mmCIF file of C-alpha atoms in Angstrom:
data_model
loop_
_atom_site.group_PDB
_atom_site.id
_atom_site.type_symbol
_atom_site.label_atom_id
_atom_site.label_comp_id
_atom_site.label_asym_id
_atom_site.label_seq_id
_atom_site.Cartn_x
_atom_site.Cartn_y
_atom_site.Cartn_z
ATOM 1 C CA MET A 14 -29.150 17.005 -8.543
ATOM 2 C CA LYS A 15 -27.209 15.598 -11.462
ATOM 3 C CA SER A 16 -23.798 15.667 -9.824
ATOM 4 C CA ILE A 17 -22.454 15.654 -6.273
ATOM 5 C CA ALA A 18 -19.012 16.464 -4.921
ATOM 6 C CA VAL A 19 -17.921 14.213 -2.069
ATOM 7 C CA PHE A 20 -15.329 15.456 0.410
ATOM 8 C CA CYS A 21 -13.918 12.861 2.797
ATOM 9 C CA GLY A 22 -10.787 11.454 4.385
ATOM 10 C CA SER A 23 -7.883 9.643 2.775
ATOM 11 C CA SER A 24 -7.752 7.431 5.882
ATOM 12 C CA GLU A 25 -10.024 4.497 6.666
ATOM 13 C CA GLY A 26 -10.755 5.308 10.295
ATOM 14 C CA TYR A 27 -10.714 2.716 13.078
ATOM 15 C CA LEU A 28 -14.285 1.465 12.624
ATOM 16 C CA GLU A 29 -15.356 -0.583 9.593
ATOM 17 C CA THR A 30 -18.592 1.375 9.343
ATOM 18 C CA TYR A 31 -16.773 4.390 7.908
ATOM 19 C CA MET A 32 -15.530 2.479 4.869
ATOM 20 C CA GLU A 33 -18.825 0.612 4.551
ATOM 21 C CA GLN A 34 -20.885 3.802 4.530
ATOM 22 C CA ALA A 35 -18.515 5.499 2.089
ATOM 23 C CA TYR A 36 -18.837 2.563 -0.306
ATOM 24 C CA LYS A 37 -22.616 2.568 0.172
ATOM 25 C CA LEU A 38 -22.755 6.266 -0.675
ATOM 26 C CA GLY A 39 -20.888 5.683 -3.927
ATOM 27 C CA GLY A 40 -23.215 2.849 -4.869
ATOM 28 C CA GLU A 41 -26.355 4.799 -4.002
ATOM 29 C CA LEU A 42 -25.322 7.802 -6.072
ATOM 30 C CA ALA A 43 -24.474 5.539 -9.016
ATOM 31 C CA GLU A 44 -27.856 3.807 -8.832
ATOM 32 C CA ARG A 45 -29.598 7.186 -8.822
ATOM 33 C CA GLY A 46 -27.692 8.242 -11.925
ATOM 34 C CA ILE A 47 -25.884 11.012 -10.054
ATOM 35 C CA GLU A 48 -22.353 11.678 -11.262
ATOM 36 C CA VAL A 49 -19.722 11.991 -8.549
ATOM 37 C CA VAL A 50 -16.708 14.266 -8.336
ATOM 38 C CA TYR A 51 -14.203 13.687 -5.546
ATOM 39 C CA GLY A 52 -10.549 14.056 -4.577
ATOM 40 C CA GLY A 53 -9.228 11.408 -6.956
ATOM 41 C CA ALA A 54 -7.463 9.117 -4.473
ATOM 42 C CA LYS A 55 -7.630 5.333 -4.238
ATOM 43 C CA VAL A 56 -7.036 5.230 -0.481
ATOM 44 C CA GLY A 57 -9.240 5.627 2.583
ATOM 45 C CA LEU A 58 -12.840 6.775 2.395
ATOM 46 C CA MET A 59 -12.118 8.445 -0.931
ATOM 47 C CA GLY A 60 -11.168 5.119 -2.448
ATOM 48 C CA ALA A 61 -14.246 3.456 -0.965
ATOM 49 C CA VAL A 62 -16.560 6.070 -2.496
ATOM 50 C CA ALA A 63 -14.933 5.615 -5.899
ATOM 51 C CA ASP A 64 -15.135 1.831 -5.729
ATOM 52 C CA GLY A 65 -18.798 2.029 -4.753
ATOM 53 C CA VAL A 66 -19.554 4.175 -7.792
ATOM 54 C CA LEU A 67 -17.541 2.067 -10.229
ATOM 55 C CA ASP A 68 -18.841 -1.279 -8.954
ATOM 56 C CA ASN A 69 -22.353 -0.023 -9.678
ATOM 57 C CA GLU A 70 -21.480 1.251 -13.161
ATOM 58 C CA GLY A 71 -21.677 4.904 -12.221
ATOM 59 C CA LYS A 72 -19.618 7.855 -13.428
ATOM 60 C CA ILE A 73 -16.991 9.452 -11.220
ATOM 61 C CA THR A 74 -14.440 12.192 -11.798
ATOM 62 C CA GLY A 75 -11.367 12.610 -9.640
ATOM 63 C CA VAL A 76 -9.603 15.935 -9.131
ATOM 64 C CA ILE A 77 -6.109 15.640 -7.708
ATOM 65 C CA PRO A 78 -3.100 17.976 -7.341
ATOM 66 C CA ASN A 79 -0.073 16.857 -9.322
ATOM 67 C CA PHE A 80 2.070 16.473 -6.198
ATOM 68 C CA LEU A 81 -0.353 13.835 -4.903
ATOM 69 C CA GLN A 82 -0.615 12.071 -8.238
ATOM 70 C CA THR A 83 3.147 11.574 -8.277
ATOM 71 C CA LYS A 84 2.883 9.822 -4.914
ATOM 72 C CA GLU A 85 0.842 7.111 -6.637
ATOM 73 C CA VAL A 86 -2.328 7.645 -4.617
ATOM 74 C CA ALA A 87 -4.519 8.458 -7.631
ATOM 75 C CA HIS A 88 -7.287 5.989 -8.482
ATOM 76 C CA GLU A 89 -6.608 4.432 -11.883
ATOM 77 C CA GLY A 90 -10.106 3.231 -12.777
ATOM 78 C CA LEU A 91 -12.015 6.511 -12.779
ATOM 79 C CA THR A 92 -14.272 7.786 -15.525
ATOM 80 C CA GLU A 93 -12.093 10.889 -15.651
ATOM 81 C CA LEU A 94 -9.066 12.139 -13.709
ATOM 82 C CA ILE A 95 -8.281 15.847 -13.681
ATOM 83 C CA VAL A 96 -4.828 16.905 -12.493
ATOM 84 C CA VAL A 97 -4.482 20.455 -11.129
ATOM 85 C CA ASN A 98 -1.616 22.470 -9.680
ATOM 86 C CA THR A 99 -2.869 23.447 -6.227
ATOM 87 C CA MET A 100 -5.236 22.412 -3.466
ATOM 88 C CA HIS A 101 -7.310 25.522 -4.076
ATOM 89 C CA GLU A 102 -7.726 24.679 -7.753
ATOM 90 C CA ARG A 103 -8.871 21.242 -6.676
ATOM 91 C CA LYS A 104 -11.658 22.667 -4.512
ATOM 92 C CA MET A 105 -12.694 25.156 -7.169
ATOM 93 C CA LYS A 106 -12.837 22.511 -9.888
ATOM 94 C CA MET A 107 -14.923 20.193 -7.710
ATOM 95 C CA TYR A 108 -17.246 23.062 -6.832
ATOM 96 C CA GLU A 109 -17.691 23.987 -10.498
ATOM 97 C CA ARG A 110 -18.645 20.450 -11.501
ATOM 98 C CA CYS A 111 -21.271 19.711 -8.834
ATOM 99 C CA ASP A 112 -24.861 20.568 -7.975
ATOM 100 C CA GLY A 113 -24.434 19.660 -4.319
ATOM 101 C CA VAL A 114 -21.846 18.599 -1.750
ATOM 102 C CA ILE A 115 -21.694 15.683 0.682
ATOM 103 C CA ILE A 116 -19.213 15.592 3.551
ATOM 104 C CA LEU A 117 -18.081 12.302 5.092
ATOM 105 C CA PRO A 118 -15.731 11.865 8.061
ATOM 106 C CA GLY A 119 -12.224 13.154 7.508
ATOM 107 C CA GLY A 120 -9.434 15.236 8.999
ATOM 108 C CA TRP A 121 -8.197 18.776 8.514
ATOM 109 C CA GLY A 122 -8.310 18.589 4.727
ATOM 110 C CA THR A 123 -11.966 17.585 4.808
ATOM 111 C CA MET A 124 -12.718 20.356 7.326
ATOM 112 C CA ASP A 125 -11.018 22.892 5.065
ATOM 113 C CA GLU A 126 -13.083 21.760 2.091
ATOM 114 C CA MET A 127 -16.327 21.781 4.044
ATOM 115 C CA PHE A 128 -15.853 25.233 5.562
ATOM 116 C CA GLU A 129 -14.830 26.672 2.200
ATOM 117 C CA MET A 130 -18.098 25.436 0.660
ATOM 118 C CA LEU A 131 -20.075 26.780 3.625
ATOM 119 C CA THR A 132 -18.345 30.149 3.495
ATOM 120 C CA TRP A 133 -18.999 30.487 -0.223
ATOM 121 C CA GLY A 134 -22.656 29.711 0.449
ATOM 122 C CA TYR A 135 -22.753 32.239 3.287
ATOM 123 C CA LEU A 136 -21.340 34.912 0.984
ATOM 124 C CA GLY A 137 -23.833 34.190 -1.773
ATOM 125 C CA MET A 138 -21.394 32.551 -4.176
ATOM 126 C CA HIS A 139 -23.666 29.533 -4.552
ATOM 127 C CA GLN A 140 -27.000 28.058 -3.454
ATOM 128 C CA LYS A 141 -25.960 24.416 -3.572
ATOM 129 C CA PRO A 142 -26.951 22.075 -0.731
ATOM 130 C CA VAL A 143 -24.106 21.029 1.558
ATOM 131 C CA GLY A 144 -24.953 17.767 3.319
ATOM 132 C CA LEU A 145 -23.031 16.151 6.137
ATOM 133 C CA LEU A 146 -23.410 12.392 6.637
ATOM 134 C CA ASN A 147 -22.906 12.017 10.373
ATOM 135 C CA ILE A 148 -21.620 8.435 10.493
ATOM 136 C CA ASN A 149 -21.361 7.008 14.011
ATOM 137 C CA GLY A 150 -21.898 10.476 15.497
ATOM 138 C CA TYR A 151 -18.562 11.622 14.075
ATOM 139 C CA TYR A 152 -19.761 15.202 13.645
ATOM 140 C CA ASP A 153 -21.804 15.540 16.843
ATOM 141 C CA ALA A 154 -19.197 17.889 18.303
ATOM 142 C CA LEU A 155 -19.291 20.041 15.160
ATOM 143 C CA LYS A 156 -23.065 20.303 15.393
ATOM 144 C CA ALA A 157 -22.728 21.391 19.010
ATOM 145 C CA MET A 158 -20.052 23.906 18.024
ATOM 146 C CA ASN A 159 -22.385 25.424 15.438
ATOM 147 C CA SER A 160 -24.959 25.924 18.195
ATOM 148 C CA THR A 161 -22.318 27.551 20.385
ATOM 149 C CA MET A 162 -21.337 29.937 17.578
ATOM 150 C CA VAL A 163 -24.987 30.984 17.218
ATOM 151 C CA GLN A 164 -25.487 31.340 20.977
ATOM 152 C CA GLU A 165 -22.349 33.448 21.356
ATOM 153 C CA GLY A 166 -23.187 35.721 18.430
ATOM 154 C CA PHE A 167 -20.537 34.618 15.938
ATOM 155 C CA LEU A 168 -22.863 32.837 13.501
ATOM 156 C CA ASN A 169 -26.313 33.841 12.285
ATOM 157 C CA GLU A 170 -29.151 31.383 12.712
ATOM 158 C CA TRP A 171 -29.927 31.505 8.996
ATOM 159 C CA ALA A 172 -26.311 30.652 8.190
ATOM 160 C CA ARG A 173 -26.406 27.537 10.348
ATOM 161 C CA SER A 174 -29.162 26.130 8.131
ATOM 162 C CA ILE A 175 -26.773 26.030 5.160
ATOM 163 C CA LEU A 176 -25.205 22.849 6.563
ATOM 164 C CA ILE A 177 -27.572 19.861 6.427
ATOM 165 C CA PHE A 178 -26.937 17.200 9.085
ATOM 166 C CA ASP A 179 -28.223 13.620 8.935
ATOM 167 C CA ALA A 180 -27.015 10.197 10.045
ATOM 168 C CA ASP A 181 -29.098 8.381 7.416
ATOM 169 C CA LEU A 182 -27.991 8.463 3.780
ATOM 170 C CA GLU A 183 -31.430 8.255 2.154
ATOM 171 C CA SER A 184 -32.784 10.942 4.463
ATOM 172 C CA LEU A 185 -29.806 13.188 3.761
ATOM 173 C CA LEU A 186 -30.244 12.881 0.003
ATOM 174 C CA GLU A 187 -33.945 13.678 0.309
ATOM 175 C CA LYS A 188 -33.181 16.811 2.327
ATOM 176 C CA MET A 189 -30.630 17.883 -0.243
ATOM 177 C CA GLU A 190 -33.058 17.343 -3.119
ATOM 178 C CA ASN A 191 -35.635 19.531 -1.344
ATOM 179 C CA TYR A 192 -33.154 22.160 -0.180
ATOM 180 C CA ASN A 193 -34.014 25.822 -0.567
ATOM 181 C CA ALA A 194 -31.136 28.164 0.154
ATOM 182 C CA PRO A 195 -31.900 30.697 2.895
ATOM 183 C CA GLU A 196 -32.462 34.273 1.823
ATOM 184 C CA LEU A 197 -29.278 36.254 2.284
ATOM 185 C CA PRO A 198 -29.239 39.436 4.365
ATOM 186 C CA LYS A 199 -29.702 42.500 2.168
ATOM 187 C CA VAL A 200 -26.193 43.781 2.768
ATOM 188 C CA ILE A 201 -24.657 40.580 1.410
ATOM 189 C CA ASN A 202 -27.090 40.359 -1.476
ATOM 190 C CA LYS A 203 -26.435 43.929 -2.542
ATOM 191 C CA GLN A 204 -22.683 44.107 -2.132
ATOM 192 C CA ALA A 205 -21.564 40.572 -2.911
ATOM 193 C CA THR A 206 -23.967 39.624 -5.681
ATOM 194 C CA GLU A 207 -25.919 42.408 -7.396
ATOM 195 C CA ALA A 208 -23.059 44.912 -7.398
ATOM 196 C CA ARG A 209 -20.562 42.331 -8.605
ATOM 197 C CA ILE A 210 -22.704 41.440 -11.625
ATOM 198 C CA LYS A 211 -24.921 44.401 -12.501
ATOM 199 C CA CYS A 212 -22.889 47.562 -11.884
ATOM 200 C CA PRO A 213 -20.651 48.336 -14.889
ATOM 201 C CA LYS A 214 -19.653 51.719 -13.388
ATOM 202 C CA LYS A 215 -17.755 49.800 -10.736
ATOM 203 C CA ALA A 216 -15.507 48.094 -13.247
ATOM 204 C CA TYR A 217 -12.502 48.667 -11.016
ATOM 205 C CA ALA A 218 -13.987 46.219 -8.535
ATOM 206 C CA THR A 219 -14.295 43.585 -11.249
ATOM 207 C CA ILE A 220 -10.659 44.123 -12.185
ATOM 208 C CA ILE A 221 -9.575 43.752 -8.565
ATOM 209 C CA ALA A 222 -11.776 40.690 -8.182
ATOM 210 C CA THR A 223 -10.295 39.046 -11.255
ATOM 211 C CA THR A 224 -6.778 39.772 -10.050
ATOM 212 C CA THR A 225 -7.529 38.367 -6.618
ATOM 213 C CA LEU A 226 -9.083 35.208 -8.022
ATOM 214 C CA THR A 227 -6.109 34.727 -10.336
ATOM 215 C CA LYS A 228 -3.711 35.055 -7.440
ATOM 216 C CA SER A 229 -5.763 32.736 -5.266
ATOM 217 C CA ALA A 230 -5.855 30.103 -8.015
ATOM 218 C CA ASN A 231 -2.069 30.026 -7.966
ATOM 219 C CA ASN A 232 -1.739 30.022 -4.196
ATOM 220 C CA PRO A 233 -3.571 27.451 -2.052
ATOM 221 C CA HIS A 234 -3.208 29.704 0.984
ATOM 222 C CA ILE A 235 -5.321 32.532 -0.430
ATOM 223 C CA SER A 236 -9.041 31.844 -0.099
ATOM 224 C CA ALA A 237 -11.245 32.925 -2.975
ATOM 225 C CA TYR A 238 -13.834 34.395 -0.638
ATOM 226 C CA PHE A 239 -11.334 37.174 0.200
ATOM 227 C CA VAL A 240 -12.488 38.835 -2.981
ATOM 228 C CA PHE A 241 -15.809 39.609 -1.316
ATOM 229 C CA LEU A 242 -14.084 41.830 1.227
ATOM 230 C CA ILE A 243 -13.484 44.214 -1.651
ATOM 231 C CA PHE A 244 -17.206 44.835 -1.985
ATOM 232 C CA THR A 245 -17.496 46.005 1.623
ATOM 233 C CA LEU A 246 -14.877 48.765 1.340
ATOM 234 C CA PRO A 247 -16.258 52.298 1.893
ATOM 235 C CA LYS A 248 -14.842 53.409 -1.461
ATOM 236 C CA TYR A 249 -16.910 50.772 -3.191
ATOM 237 C CA THR A 250 -20.124 51.135 -1.225
ATOM 238 C CA ALA A 251 -20.201 54.931 -1.340
ATOM 239 C CA ASN A 252 -22.055 54.960 -4.656
ATOM 240 C CA THR A 253 -24.396 52.005 -4.067
#
């Protein structure tokens, strides 16, 4: 991995270990020569990650919506700061510039970012490792919830393996380096990947997809993965 996107909270949390581990992560990635892309803020765990990278002479790019930049939360010492219009553009830009993703503790914004990356992986949009650094057992309940979703039939076992859990940073990075994306079910492979790329006769689907992605880029409330619903419509699958 040459670059990693880090999603984490803009708060510090009540325990010092959260900030300490975030700073350590930034330093470790810098020492390994891995470029970092993150949310661009100078506060909370995000700020700690950035400081860890910069203090160890690493490279880090921040991606921040303009409405947050105007609130003076943007980090001023970054290698590069990219200002976008919406929260969705922020996630897309970070996704485009990384080879893998690491999740640290955070709130709803971090959860949104994590589940978007997982959903894109589930739908075959990428094969990048998504690692979760489980500091102080913060994500134990999420791990249990994943098991519940599998047990109750709402999540496939293969899909659960997309999210890599570990409480140790070095171990997590090793797992991510050795990650092999699970083989997608044939229905997803055929409709969401092969048809999207290799079937010129279905140009109308490409047009719809482009329109949907354009709309979603201008509206943070429209998820890009909605476009994949198009490829499951009977009209589209009739000729596959």
